[in-house]
Coordinates of N, CA and C in Angstrom, one line a residue:
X203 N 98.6 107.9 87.3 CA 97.8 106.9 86.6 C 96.6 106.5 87.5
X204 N 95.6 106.1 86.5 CA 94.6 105.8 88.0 C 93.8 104.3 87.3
X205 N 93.1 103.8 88.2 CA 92.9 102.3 87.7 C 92.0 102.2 86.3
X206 N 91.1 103.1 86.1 CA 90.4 103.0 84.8 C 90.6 104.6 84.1
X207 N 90.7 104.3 82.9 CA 91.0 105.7 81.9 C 91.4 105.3 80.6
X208 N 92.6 106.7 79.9 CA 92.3 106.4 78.8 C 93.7 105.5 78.5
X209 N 94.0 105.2 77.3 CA 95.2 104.3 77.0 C 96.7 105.6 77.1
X210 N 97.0 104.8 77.8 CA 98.2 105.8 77.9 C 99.5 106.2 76.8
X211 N 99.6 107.6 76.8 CA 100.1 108.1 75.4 C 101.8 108.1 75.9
X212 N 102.4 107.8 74.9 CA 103.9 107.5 74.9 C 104.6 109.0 74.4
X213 N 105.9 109.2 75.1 CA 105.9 110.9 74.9 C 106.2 111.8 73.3
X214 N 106.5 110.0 72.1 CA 106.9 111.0 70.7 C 105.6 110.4 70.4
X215 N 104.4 109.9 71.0 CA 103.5 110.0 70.3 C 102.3 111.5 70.1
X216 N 102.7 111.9 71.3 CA 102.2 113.2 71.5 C 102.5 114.4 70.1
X217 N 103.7 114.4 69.8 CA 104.3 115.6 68.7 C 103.1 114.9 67.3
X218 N 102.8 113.8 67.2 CA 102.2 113.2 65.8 C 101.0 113.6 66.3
X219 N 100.1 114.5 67.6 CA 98.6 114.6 67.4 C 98.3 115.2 66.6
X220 N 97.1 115.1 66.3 CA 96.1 116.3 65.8 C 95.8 116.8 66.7
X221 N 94.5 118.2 66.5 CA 93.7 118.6 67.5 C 92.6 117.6 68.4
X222 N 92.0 117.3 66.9 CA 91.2 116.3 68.0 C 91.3 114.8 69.0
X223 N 93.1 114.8 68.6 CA 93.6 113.6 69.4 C 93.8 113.7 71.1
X224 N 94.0 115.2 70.9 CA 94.4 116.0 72.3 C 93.5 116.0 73.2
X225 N 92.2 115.6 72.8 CA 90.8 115.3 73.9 C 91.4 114.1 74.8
X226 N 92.4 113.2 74.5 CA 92.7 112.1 75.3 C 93.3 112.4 76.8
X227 N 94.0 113.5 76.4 CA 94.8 113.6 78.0 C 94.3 114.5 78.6
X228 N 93.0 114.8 78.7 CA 91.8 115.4 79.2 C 91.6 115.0 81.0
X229 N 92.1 113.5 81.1 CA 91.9 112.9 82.2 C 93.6 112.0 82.3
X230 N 93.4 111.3 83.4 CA 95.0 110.7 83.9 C 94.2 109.6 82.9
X231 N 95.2 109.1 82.4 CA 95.4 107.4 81.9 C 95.7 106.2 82.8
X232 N 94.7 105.4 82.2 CA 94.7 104.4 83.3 C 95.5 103.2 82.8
X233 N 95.3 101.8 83.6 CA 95.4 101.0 83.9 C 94.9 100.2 82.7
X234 N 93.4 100.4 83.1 CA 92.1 99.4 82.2 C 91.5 100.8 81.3
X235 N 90.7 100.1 80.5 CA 90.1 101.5 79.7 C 89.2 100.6 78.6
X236 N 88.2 101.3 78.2 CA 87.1 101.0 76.8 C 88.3 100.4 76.1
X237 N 89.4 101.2 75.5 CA 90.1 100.3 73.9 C 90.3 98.9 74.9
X238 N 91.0 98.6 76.3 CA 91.4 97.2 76.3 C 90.0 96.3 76.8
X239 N 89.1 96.4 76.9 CA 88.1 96.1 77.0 C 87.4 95.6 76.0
X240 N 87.8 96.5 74.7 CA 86.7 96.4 73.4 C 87.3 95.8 72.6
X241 N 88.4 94.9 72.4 CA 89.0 94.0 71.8 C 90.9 94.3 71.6
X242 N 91.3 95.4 72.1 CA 92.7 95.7 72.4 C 93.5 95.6 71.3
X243 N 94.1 94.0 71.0 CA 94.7 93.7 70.2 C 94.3 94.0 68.7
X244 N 92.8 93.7 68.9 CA 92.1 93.6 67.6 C 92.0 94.4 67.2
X245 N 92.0 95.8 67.5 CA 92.1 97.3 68.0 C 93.2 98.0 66.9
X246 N 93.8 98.1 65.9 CA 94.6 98.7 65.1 C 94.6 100.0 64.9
X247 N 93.3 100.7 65.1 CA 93.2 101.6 64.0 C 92.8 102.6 65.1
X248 N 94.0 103.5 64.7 CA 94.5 105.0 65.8 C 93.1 105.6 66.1
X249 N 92.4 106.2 65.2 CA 91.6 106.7 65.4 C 90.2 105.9 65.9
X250 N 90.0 104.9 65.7 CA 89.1 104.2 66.7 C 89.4 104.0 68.7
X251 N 90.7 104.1 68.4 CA 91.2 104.0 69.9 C 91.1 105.4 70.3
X252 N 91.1 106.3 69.9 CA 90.9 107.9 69.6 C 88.9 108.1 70.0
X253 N 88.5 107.3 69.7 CA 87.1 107.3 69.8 C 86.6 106.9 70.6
X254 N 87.2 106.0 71.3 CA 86.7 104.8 72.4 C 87.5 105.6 73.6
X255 N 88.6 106.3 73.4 CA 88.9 107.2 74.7 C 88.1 108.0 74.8
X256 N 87.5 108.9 73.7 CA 86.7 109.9 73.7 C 85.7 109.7 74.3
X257 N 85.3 108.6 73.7 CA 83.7 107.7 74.5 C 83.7 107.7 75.5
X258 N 84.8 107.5 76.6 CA 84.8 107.0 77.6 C 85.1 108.3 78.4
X259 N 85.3 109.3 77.9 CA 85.7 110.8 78.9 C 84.3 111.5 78.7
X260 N 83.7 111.4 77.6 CA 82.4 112.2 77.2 C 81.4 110.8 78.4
X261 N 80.8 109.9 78.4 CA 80.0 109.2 78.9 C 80.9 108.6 80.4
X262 N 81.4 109.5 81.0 CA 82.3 108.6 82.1 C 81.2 109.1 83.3
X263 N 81.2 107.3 84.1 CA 80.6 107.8 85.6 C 80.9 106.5 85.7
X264 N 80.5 106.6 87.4 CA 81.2 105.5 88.5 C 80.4 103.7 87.6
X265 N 79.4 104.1 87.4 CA 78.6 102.5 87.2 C 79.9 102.3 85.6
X266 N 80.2 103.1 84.8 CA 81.0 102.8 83.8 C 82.4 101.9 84.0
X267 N 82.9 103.0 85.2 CA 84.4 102.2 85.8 C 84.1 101.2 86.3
X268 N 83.0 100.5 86.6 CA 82.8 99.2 87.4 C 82.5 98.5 86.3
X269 N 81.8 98.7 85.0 CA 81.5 97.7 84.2 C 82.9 97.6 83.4
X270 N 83.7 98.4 83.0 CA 84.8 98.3 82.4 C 86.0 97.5 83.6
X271 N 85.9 97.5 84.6 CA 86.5 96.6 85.6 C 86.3 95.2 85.8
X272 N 85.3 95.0 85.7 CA 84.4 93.7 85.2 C 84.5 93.3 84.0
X273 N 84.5 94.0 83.1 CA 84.9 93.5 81.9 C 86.8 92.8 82.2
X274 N 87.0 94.0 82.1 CA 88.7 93.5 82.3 C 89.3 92.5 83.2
X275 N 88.7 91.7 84.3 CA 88.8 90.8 84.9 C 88.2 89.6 84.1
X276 N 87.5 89.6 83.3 CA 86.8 88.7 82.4 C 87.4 88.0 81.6
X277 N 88.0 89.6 80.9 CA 88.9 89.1 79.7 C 90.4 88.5 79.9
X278 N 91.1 89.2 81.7 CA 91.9 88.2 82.1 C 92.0 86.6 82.2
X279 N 91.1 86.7 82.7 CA 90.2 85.1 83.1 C 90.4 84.4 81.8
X280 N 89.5 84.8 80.6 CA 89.6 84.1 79.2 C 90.9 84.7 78.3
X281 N 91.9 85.3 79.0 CA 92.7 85.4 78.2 C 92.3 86.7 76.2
X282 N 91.4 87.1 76.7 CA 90.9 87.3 75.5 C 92.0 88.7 74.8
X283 N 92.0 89.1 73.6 CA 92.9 89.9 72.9 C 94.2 90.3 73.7
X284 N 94.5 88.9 74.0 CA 96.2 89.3 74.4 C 96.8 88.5 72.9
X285 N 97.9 89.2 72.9 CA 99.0 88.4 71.4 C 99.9 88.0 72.1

């Protein structure tokens, strides 16, 4: 696992992919990531979380993991989309 990536997939969630879900484990799963960043909780809907991984493996570089790090210290701070 590494400190920023994608949300990490649970092992009978794997048998339920599609093809294009399988872009996720493209990279190690992290810690922090775009879905907990971009409202987490608020976050329901598979295939959005599906998109925002994808977003984040298609557009990934170093300045990315710093603002998603930053973000996530933020939203610690204010407590934001925890249930």
């Amino acid at each position: 696992m590494s400190l920023v990536g994608t949300r990490p997939i649970l092992p009978d969630e794997l048998e339920q992919y599609e093809l294009h879900h399988r872009a996720r484990i493209a990279i190690k799963p992290g810690i922090t990531g775009m879905w907990q960043v971009s409202g987490r909780s608020d976050i329901t809907d598979f295939e959005e979380i599906v998109r925002l991984d994808t977003e984040y493996i298609s557009e990934w570089n170093i300045g990315l993991d710093i603002k998603i790090l930053f973000k996530t210290v933020l939203a610690v701070i204010k407590r934001d989309g925890s249930c």
